[in-house]
Structures are given as C-alpha cells and as structure tokens.
CSV table of C-alpha atoms in Angstrom, one decimal:
chain,number,residue,atom,x,y,z
R,1,MET,CA,110.0,85.7,152.0
R,2,LEU,CA,107.6,88.4,150.2
R,3,HIS,CA,108.8,90.5,153.2
R,4,HIS,CA,112.0,90.5,151.7
R,5,ALA,CA,111.4,91.8,148.4
R,6,ILE,CA,108.9,94.2,149.8
R,7,SER,CA,110.9,96.1,151.4
R,8,ALA,CA,113.9,96.2,150.4
R,9,LEU,CA,111.5,97.5,146.8
R,10,THR,CA,110.4,100.0,149.4
R,11,ASN,CA,114.3,100.7,150.4
R,12,ILE,CA,114.4,101.7,146.4
R,13,LEU,CA,111.3,104.0,146.5
R,14,ARG,CA,112.0,105.6,149.0
R,15,PRO,CA,114.1,108.8,147.6
R,16,ASP,CA,111.0,109.1,145.4
R,17,LEU,CA,108.0,108.9,147.0
R,18,ASP,CA,106.5,111.6,149.4
R,19,LEU,CA,105.2,108.4,151.4
R,20,SER,CA,105.8,107.7,155.4
R,21,LYS,CA,106.9,104.3,155.7
R,22,SER,CA,103.6,102.1,155.9
R,23,ARG,CA,101.8,103.7,153.1
R,24,LEU,CA,105.0,102.9,151.2
R,25,GLU,CA,105.4,99.9,152.1
R,26,THR,CA,101.6,98.9,151.0
R,27,LEU,CA,102.7,100.7,147.3
R,28,CYS,CA,105.7,97.8,147.0
R,29,MET,CA,103.1,95.2,148.4
R,30,ILE,CA,100.1,95.6,145.8
R,31,VAL,CA,103.0,95.8,143.2
R,32,ILE,CA,105.0,92.6,144.4
R,33,GLY,CA,101.6,90.9,145.1
R,34,MET,CA,99.5,91.5,141.5
R,35,VAL,CA,102.5,89.6,140.0
R,36,SER,CA,102.1,87.5,142.7
R,37,ALA,CA,98.9,86.7,142.6
R,38,ARG,CA,98.1,87.6,138.9
R,39,SER,CA,95.0,89.8,139.7
R,40,VAL,CA,94.5,93.1,141.3
R,41,ASN,CA,91.9,92.3,143.0
R,42,LEU,CA,91.8,93.5,146.5
R,43,GLY,CA,90.5,90.3,148.1
R,44,HIS,CA,93.2,88.5,146.4
R,45,LEU,CA,96.0,91.3,146.9
R,46,ALA,CA,95.7,90.6,151.0
R,47,CYS,CA,96.8,86.6,151.2
R,48,GLU,CA,99.5,87.3,149.3
R,49,ARG,CA,100.8,89.5,152.5
R,50,PRO,CA,103.6,88.0,154.2
R,51,GLY,CA,103.4,87.1,157.8
R,52,SER,CA,101.0,86.3,160.8
R,53,ALA,CA,98.6,89.9,159.7
R,54,LEU,CA,95.2,88.6,159.5
R,55,THR,CA,93.4,88.5,155.9
R,56,SER,CA,91.2,91.4,156.6
R,57,SER,CA,93.4,93.4,158.1
R,58,THR,CA,95.5,93.5,155.0
R,59,TYR,CA,92.2,94.2,153.5
R,60,ARG,CA,91.8,97.0,155.3
R,61,ARG,CA,95.0,98.4,155.2
R,62,LEU,CA,94.9,97.8,151.5
R,63,GLN,CA,91.3,100.1,151.4
R,64,ARG,CA,92.9,102.9,152.8
R,65,PHE,CA,95.7,103.0,151.4
R,66,PHE,CA,93.5,104.2,148.6
R,67,GLN,CA,91.2,105.5,149.9
R,68,HIS,CA,93.9,108.4,151.4
R,69,VAL,CA,97.2,108.5,149.4
R,70,HIS,CA,97.2,111.2,146.7
R,71,LEU,CA,99.9,111.5,144.7
R,72,ASP,CA,100.5,113.7,141.2
R,73,GLU,CA,99.5,112.7,138.1
R,74,ASP,CA,102.4,111.4,136.4
R,75,TRP,CA,104.3,110.2,139.4
R,76,SER,CA,105.1,107.0,138.2
R,77,LEU,CA,106.7,108.5,135.2
R,78,PRO,CA,110.3,108.9,135.7
R,79,LEU,CA,110.0,106.0,137.3
R,80,LEU,CA,108.6,103.7,134.0
R,81,VAL,CA,111.0,106.1,132.3
R,82,ARG,CA,114.3,104.8,133.8
R,83,LEU,CA,113.2,101.2,134.7
R,84,LEU,CA,112.8,100.5,131.5
R,85,GLY,CA,115.7,102.1,130.2
R,86,LEU,CA,114.2,104.8,127.8
R,87,ASN,CA,116.2,107.3,125.7
R,88,LYS,CA,117.1,108.8,123.0
R,89,SER,CA,113.3,108.8,121.2
R,90,TRP,CA,110.3,105.4,120.6
R,91,LEU,CA,107.7,104.9,119.0
R,92,LEU,CA,103.8,105.9,121.2
R,93,ALA,CA,100.3,104.4,120.5
R,94,LEU,CA,97.3,105.5,121.5
R,95,ASP,CA,94.4,104.0,122.4
R,96,ARG,CA,91.5,102.8,124.2
R,97,THR,CA,90.6,100.0,126.6
R,98,ASN,CA,87.6,99.5,128.5
R,99,TRP,CA,85.4,97.5,130.6
R,100,GLN,CA,82.0,97.0,133.1
R,101,ILE,CA,81.8,96.9,137.0
R,102,GLY,CA,78.2,95.9,137.5
R,103,LYS,CA,76.9,99.3,136.0
R,104,THR,CA,79.8,101.3,135.6
R,105,GLU,CA,81.6,101.6,132.5
R,106,VAL,CA,85.1,101.8,132.8
R,107,ASN,CA,86.7,103.5,130.1
R,108,PHE,CA,90.8,104.3,129.7
R,109,LEU,CA,92.8,106.4,126.7
R,110,VAL,CA,95.8,105.3,127.4
R,111,LEU,CA,99.5,107.2,125.3
R,112,ALA,CA,101.6,103.8,125.9
R,113,VAL,CA,105.3,103.6,124.3
R,114,VAL,CA,106.2,101.0,122.5
R,115,THR,CA,109.8,98.7,121.6
R,116,ARG,CA,111.0,95.5,120.0
R,117,ARG,CA,111.1,95.3,123.9
R,118,PHE,CA,108.8,96.6,125.9
R,119,ARG,CA,104.7,97.9,125.7
R,120,VAL,CA,103.8,100.0,128.7
R,121,PRO,CA,101.6,102.9,129.7
R,122,LEU,CA,103.1,105.8,130.0
R,123,VAL,CA,100.3,108.8,130.3
R,124,TRP,CA,96.4,107.9,130.0
R,125,SER,CA,92.9,109.7,131.6
R,126,LEU,CA,89.6,107.9,132.0
R,127,ILE,CA,86.6,109.1,129.4
R,128,GLU,CA,83.4,109.0,131.4
R,129,GLY,CA,80.6,106.7,130.4
R,130,ARG,CA,81.3,103.9,127.3
R,131,GLY,CA,82.0,106.6,124.7
R,132,CYS,CA,85.4,107.8,122.6
R,133,SER,CA,87.5,110.3,122.9
R,134,ASP,CA,87.1,113.4,121.4
R,135,THR,CA,89.9,116.0,120.4
R,136,ASP,CA,90.3,118.3,123.2
R,137,MET,CA,91.2,115.1,126.2
R,138,ARG,CA,93.7,113.4,123.0
R,139,ILE,CA,94.5,117.1,123.0
R,140,ALA,CA,95.1,117.3,126.8
R,141,LEU,CA,96.9,113.6,126.9
R,142,MET,CA,99.7,114.5,124.7
R,143,GLU,CA,99.8,118.1,126.4
R,144,ARG,CA,100.7,116.3,129.7
R,145,TYR,CA,103.1,113.9,127.6
R,146,LEU,CA,105.0,117.4,126.1
R,147,ALA,CA,105.4,118.5,129.2
R,148,ASN,CA,107.7,115.4,130.6
R,149,PHE,CA,109.0,114.8,126.8
R,150,PRO,CA,110.4,116.8,124.3
R,151,ALA,CA,108.6,116.1,121.4
R,152,THR,CA,111.9,115.0,119.6
R,153,THR,CA,111.7,111.6,121.8
R,154,ILE,CA,108.1,110.5,120.0
R,155,ARG,CA,109.5,108.6,116.5
R,156,LEU,CA,106.0,108.3,115.3
R,157,LEU,CA,102.8,108.4,117.3
R,158,LEU,CA,100.8,104.9,116.2
R,159,ALA,CA,96.4,105.5,116.6
R,160,ASP,CA,93.2,103.5,114.9
R,161,ARG,CA,90.3,104.8,113.3
R,162,GLU,CA,89.3,106.2,115.9
R,163,PHE,CA,91.6,109.2,116.4
R,164,VAL,CA,90.9,111.4,113.7
R,165,GLY,CA,90.0,114.3,112.8
R,166,ALA,CA,91.5,118.0,111.4
R,167,GLY,CA,91.8,119.2,115.2
R,168,TRP,CA,93.1,116.8,116.3
R,169,MET,CA,96.4,116.2,113.6
R,170,GLU,CA,96.4,120.0,113.4
R,171,PHE,CA,97.6,120.3,116.9
R,172,LEU,CA,100.1,116.9,116.0
R,173,SER,CA,101.4,119.0,113.3
R,174,LYS,CA,101.6,122.5,115.7
R,175,ASN,CA,104.4,120.8,117.4
R,176,ASN,CA,106.4,118.8,115.3
R,177,ILE,CA,105.0,114.9,116.4
R,178,PRO,CA,105.4,113.1,113.5
R,179,PHE,CA,102.2,110.4,114.1
R,180,ALA,CA,100.8,108.3,110.9
R,181,ILE,CA,97.1,107.2,111.9
R,182,ARG,CA,94.9,104.7,110.1
R,183,VAL,CA,91.4,106.0,108.6
R,184,ARG,CA,88.7,105.2,107.0
R,185,GLY,CA,88.0,104.4,103.6
R,186,ASN,CA,84.4,106.8,103.4
R,187,LEU,CA,86.4,109.4,104.7
R,188,ARG,CA,86.5,112.9,102.5
R,189,ILE,CA,89.0,114.7,101.7
R,190,THR,CA,90.2,118.0,99.7
R,191,THR,CA,93.0,116.7,97.6
R,192,GLU,CA,96.3,118.6,96.7
R,193,ASP,CA,94.8,119.6,93.2
R,194,GLY,CA,91.4,120.5,94.7
R,195,HIS,CA,89.3,117.0,94.1
R,196,ASP,CA,86.8,116.5,96.7
R,197,LEU,CA,86.3,113.1,96.7
R,198,THR,CA,86.1,110.3,99.3
R,199,LEU,CA,89.2,108.4,100.5
R,200,ARG,CA,87.8,105.2,98.8
R,201,ALA,CA,87.4,107.0,95.4
R,202,ARG,CA,91.0,108.0,95.0
R,203,LEU,CA,92.2,104.8,95.4
R,204,ARG,CA,90.4,103.4,93.3
R,205,LEU,CA,91.8,105.5,90.2
R,206,ALA,CA,95.2,103.2,90.7
R,207,ARG,CA,96.7,104.6,87.9
R,208,ARG,CA,97.3,108.0,90.2
R,209,GLY,CA,99.4,106.3,93.0
R,210,ARG,CA,97.9,104.5,95.8
R,211,ALA,CA,100.6,107.9,98.3
R,212,PHE,CA,99.1,111.0,97.6
R,213,ARG,CA,98.7,114.3,99.4
R,214,ALA,CA,95.9,115.9,100.6
R,215,ARG,CA,93.7,118.0,103.2
R,216,LEU,CA,91.3,116.0,105.6
R,217,GLY,CA,87.2,117.1,104.3
R,218,THR,CA,85.6,118.6,102.2
R,219,ARG,CA,86.8,121.5,99.9
R,220,GLU,CA,84.7,124.2,101.5
R,221,ASP,CA,86.1,122.3,104.9
R,222,ALA,CA,89.7,122.8,103.6
R,223,ALA,CA,89.3,126.0,102.5
R,224,ALA,CA,87.4,127.3,105.6
R,225,SER,CA,90.1,126.0,108.1
R,226,ASN,CA,94.0,125.5,108.8
R,227,THR,CA,93.8,121.6,108.0
R,228,PRO,CA,97.2,120.9,107.6
R,229,LEU,CA,98.4,118.7,103.7
R,230,LEU,CA,99.2,115.6,104.7
R,231,ASN,CA,100.4,112.6,102.8
R,232,VAL,CA,98.1,109.6,102.7
R,233,ALA,CA,99.1,105.8,101.8
R,234,ALA,CA,97.0,102.9,100.8
R,235,LYS,CA,98.1,100.1,100.5
R,236,PRO,CA,95.0,96.6,99.8
R,237,LEU,CA,94.3,94.1,102.4
R,238,LYS,CA,91.9,91.7,102.5
R,239,GLY,CA,88.6,92.5,102.2
R,240,GLU,CA,89.9,95.8,102.8
R,241,TRP,CA,92.4,98.8,102.5
R,242,LEU,CA,94.4,99.5,105.4
R,243,ILE,CA,95.0,103.5,104.9
R,244,VAL,CA,97.1,105.3,107.1
R,245,VAL,CA,97.3,109.1,107.1
R,246,THR,CA,100.8,111.0,107.8
R,247,ASN,CA,103.0,113.8,108.3
R,248,VAL,CA,106.7,111.4,107.1
R,249,ALA,CA,107.2,109.8,104.0
R,250,PRO,CA,104.5,107.3,102.9
R,251,ARG,CA,106.5,104.0,103.2
R,252,THR,CA,107.5,104.7,107.0
R,253,ALA,CA,104.4,105.3,107.8
R,254,LEU,CA,102.8,102.4,105.9
R,255,GLU,CA,105.9,100.1,107.3
R,256,THR,CA,106.0,101.1,111.3
R,257,TYR,CA,101.8,101.6,111.6
R,258,ARG,CA,101.8,97.9,112.3
R,259,LYS,CA,103.7,97.7,115.5
R,260,ARG,CA,100.5,99.6,116.6
R,261,TRP,CA,99.2,96.2,117.5
R,262,ALA,CA,101.7,96.6,120.6
R,263,ILE,CA,98.5,97.8,122.5
R,264,GLU,CA,96.1,95.9,121.8
R,265,CYS,CA,98.7,92.7,123.3
R,266,LEU,CA,99.1,95.1,126.4
R,267,PHE,CA,96.0,95.0,127.1
R,268,GLY,CA,95.6,91.6,126.9
R,269,ASP,CA,98.8,92.0,129.6
R,270,ALA,CA,97.3,93.9,131.5
R,271,LYS,CA,94.2,92.1,131.7
R,272,THR,CA,93.0,88.5,131.4
R,273,ARG,CA,97.3,87.1,130.1
R,274,GLY,CA,99.0,88.9,133.4
R,275,LEU,CA,97.3,91.6,135.9
R,276,ASN,CA,93.1,90.5,135.2
R,277,LEU,CA,92.7,94.4,135.6
R,278,GLU,CA,89.1,93.7,134.9
R,279,ASP,CA,89.1,91.7,138.5
R,280,THR,CA,89.2,95.4,140.1
R,281,ARG,CA,86.1,96.5,142.1
R,282,LEU,CA,87.6,100.0,141.9
R,283,THR,CA,84.8,102.4,140.6
R,284,ASP,CA,86.4,105.6,142.0
R,285,PRO,CA,88.2,107.7,138.9
R,286,ARG,CA,91.3,108.4,141.0
R,287,LYS,CA,91.3,105.1,143.0
R,288,LEU,CA,91.5,104.2,139.3
R,289,ALA,CA,93.9,106.5,137.9
R,290,LEU,CA,96.4,105.3,141.2
R,291,LEU,CA,95.4,101.5,140.6
R,292,MET,CA,96.5,101.6,136.2
R,293,SER,CA,100.3,103.3,137.3
R,294,LEU,CA,101.0,100.7,140.2
R,295,VAL,CA,99.1,98.8,137.4
R,296,ALA,CA,102.1,100.5,134.8
R,297,LEU,CA,104.8,99.9,137.3
R,298,ALA,CA,104.4,96.1,137.0
R,299,LEU,CA,104.3,95.5,133.7
R,300,ALA,CA,107.0,97.1,133.5
R,301,TRP,CA,109.3,95.6,135.6
R,302,ALA,CA,107.8,92.5,133.3
R,303,GLY,CA,109.0,94.2,131.0
R,304,ARG,CA,112.8,94.7,132.2
R,305,ALA,CA,112.8,91.6,133.5
R,306,ALA,CA,112.4,89.6,130.9
R,307,ALA,CA,115.1,92.2,129.1
R,308,ASP,CA,117.6,91.3,132.1
R,309,LEU,CA,117.5,87.2,131.8
R,310,LEU,CA,117.7,87.3,127.7
R,311,GLY,CA,120.2,90.1,127.3
R,312,LYS,CA,120.6,90.9,123.1
R,313,ARG,CA,118.8,87.4,122.6
R,314,ALA,CA,114.7,87.5,121.9
R,315,PRO,CA,112.6,84.6,123.0
R,316,PRO,CA,112.7,81.9,121.3
R,317,ARG,CA,109.5,80.9,118.2
R,318,LYS,CA,107.8,78.1,118.0
R,319,SER,CA,107.8,76.6,114.2
R,320,HIS,CA,105.2,79.6,113.1
R,321,GLY,CA,107.9,82.7,113.4
R,322,HIS,CA,106.3,83.5,116.7
R,323,TYR,CA,107.3,83.7,120.2
R,324,ALA,CA,106.4,80.7,122.7
R,325,ARG,CA,106.2,83.1,125.0
R,326,SER,CA,106.3,87.0,124.1
R,327,TRP,CA,108.4,90.0,126.3
R,328,PHE,CA,105.8,90.7,128.8
R,329,ARG,CA,105.4,87.0,130.0
R,330,THR,CA,108.9,85.6,129.6
R,331,GLY,CA,110.1,88.2,131.8
R,332,PHE,CA,106.4,87.6,135.1
R,333,ASP,CA,107.0,84.0,134.4
R,334,HIS,CA,110.4,84.3,135.7
R,335,ILE,CA,109.4,86.8,138.5
R,336,ARG,CA,106.8,85.1,140.0
R,337,SER,CA,109.0,82.6,139.6
R,338,ARG,CA,111.8,84.1,141.6
R,339,LEU,CA,109.4,85.8,144.0
R,340,ARG,CA,108.9,82.0,145.5
R,341,ALA,CA,112.6,81.0,145.1
R,342,ASP,CA,115.1,83.9,145.9
R,343,PRO,CA,112.6,87.4,146.2
R,344,LEU,CA,115.3,89.7,146.4
R,345,ASP,CA,116.5,87.8,142.7
R,346,ALA,CA,112.8,88.8,142.2
R,347,ILE,CA,113.1,92.7,141.9
R,348,ALA,CA,117.2,93.0,140.9
R,349,SER,CA,116.1,94.6,138.2
R,350,TRP,CA,114.4,97.4,140.1
R,351,GLN,CA,118.0,97.9,141.2
R,352,ARG,CA,118.4,99.9,137.6
R,353,ILE,CA,116.6,103.3,139.1
R,354,ASN,CA,119.3,105.8,140.4
R,355,PRO,CA,117.3,107.7,143.8
R,356,GLU,CA,120.1,109.8,144.3
R,357,ALA,CA,119.0,111.8,141.5
R,358,ARG,CA,115.0,111.9,142.0
R,359,LYS,CA,113.7,114.8,143.9
R,360,PRO,CA,109.6,112.9,145.8
R,361,CYS,CA,107.1,113.2,143.5
R,362,GLY,CA,104.6,113.2,145.7
R,363,VAL,CA,102.2,113.6,148.8
R,364,VAL,CA,99.9,112.0,151.1
C-alpha cells in the first residue's frame, strides 16, 4: 500500500524539485521508507519498497540516487518552512552532533528552529574531523540562513559554551541577531568600569549583582578590537553557575536559554529515538548533506503530523509533569500506523505545501 503514499507525495513535490520522475519517486520512497523502517540505512530502506522489485535492485537504485543527484545546498529549506507553517519569528539553536563510521568521523554543525511543537534542522554544514567549529564556519552558516530569511525572523539564537568568541559575537551584533550564549566561568572579561577578571571572580562579588555589562577578553583585547559591550546574566546551579552572554535583556536571556535543550532532543529524534541516523554507511560529505536534508523533511513531517492530530491540545503528561510522548514521537508513531492502514491519510500533512507558488530549487 505504500506505493499510494509514494505516488501522492511525488505529485505534491513535483513542482518544487526539478528532478526526473524516477529520481523524485526515489526521494519520496526514501523519506517515507526511513519513517516506516525507523532507519536511514539503505539496506533497510530497500526492504520497504512496495511491489515485486528485487530488494537488491532497489538497493542499487538508492545507491544511484545518492551517487548522481545533486541538489542546491539549501534546497529543502523552503519545503521545511512551508510544512512547519513558520511565520513571523522563532527561536534558533546552534549545536553539533557527531558519530563514527568505522574510522571516519561524521561531524555536523546544525542550526535548528525551536518552537513549542517543532524542533527541526534548517541549515547545517559538515566539519572535517571530530573538532569544534571555528568562527568562520559559524558565520558562513548564519550567512546562509540570512540569505533566505531576514534577521527579524530570529527571536533569539541559543548556543552552548562551545560557541563563544569575540569575533563571532561581533558578527551577530552587527547583523542585529539577538542571542543568548552560555559561557564558562573561567572566561576573562573586561567590565564596563575597566576591571579585567574572570567571570567566576566577578560573580563572587554578589553584592554587585548577577547581571552586568562587559566585553569579552582582557583589557588589552578589548582595547585592541571592536568587541561589543554585552549583557552578562548568571544564576547558580548545583555546584556551578549558569552564565549567559547576550545582547538582549538579561532576564529574557536566562528564561529563554533553557529551551536550548530542544536541539539535544532533536538529535535524539534523528538518532536512537527515531530515524537512527547513525545507521548510515555513507561517508562522502555531499551524500551526507543530502541525507540530512531528507532526515530534516522526515522530522518536520512528524512534527506537523502531531500538530494536525492534536490541534490546540498538547500531548498528555505523566504524573511528573513531562509529556508521555513528545510532539515528535506522537506524530512519528501516528504516521507509521497510518502508513500501514491508510497511506494517503499518513501524508495528509504534506498538503500544506502550496506548489503553485514555488519555483524548482535543484537540478540533477
């Protein structure tokens, strides 16, 4: 029965993707198959193909898709936005996820949208090796986002302690991007009145408050560069401080920063709790980027299905207050069930896409 869903989804996406009929059907087969099989592994996806075709033939067809299909870098972004129904402004979260395939390191830098219902990657890039991203890579990622959306769409950019640096924050400030980035207590700062000390030492002066303004770096660094004067806000946790550097109101930054955890949940959705992204055997950067685009579409599909299913309601909660099933898992399980009972109903959420208003965004 899955062939009905593949055919219907192919018709929905045809005006948006400049692919041949066979390639587009394969793309839809992969998106539907990875949800049905709970895996991105091509061997598992080949077993999900309906019809009498040999599994080995389908496997080779999937291999050829990743070998020969070349789409624009951000080809999936318009589809994601329309499927999620994003408008006005939203939170963004920046983080990395990495794993090994044999001796090869797969290391993604991901910029994701975070709302009450959705946590979905929007743009990403691959980092060579297992190290952290540098300032140039983060700026390049944000510039790709800004090429598609104005800065006014960013309610707040959230990032963990890995994503610090005076040059990076100067770029964000110059481009009017509001942010709240956690920093370590041993980071040296120069306060507004010229004192050069670590954040931890500054916070020991409790009588002077836990919200203040400072520049990142030593007094010499601050004098030699155009480092912006930023707000610093902190609150004590068990055995440590939560310290956030921001260019918005300190209280707003602290209250909103806790939503950064959604991107960690997103990685769980893409991996063991959902699509098992680490099952892939692909190692070529171009093929991995294409795979991530398809994973993003599947994650957005699950989120939209949950929103359509629940309407204005929220998933039921357990006695401890947490959801019995997340928005993602609610939609994910609903899609998998409907794919077996009523495949056309399973892809009903894709009808939100308006094909007449879009131009093709990729080539073979």
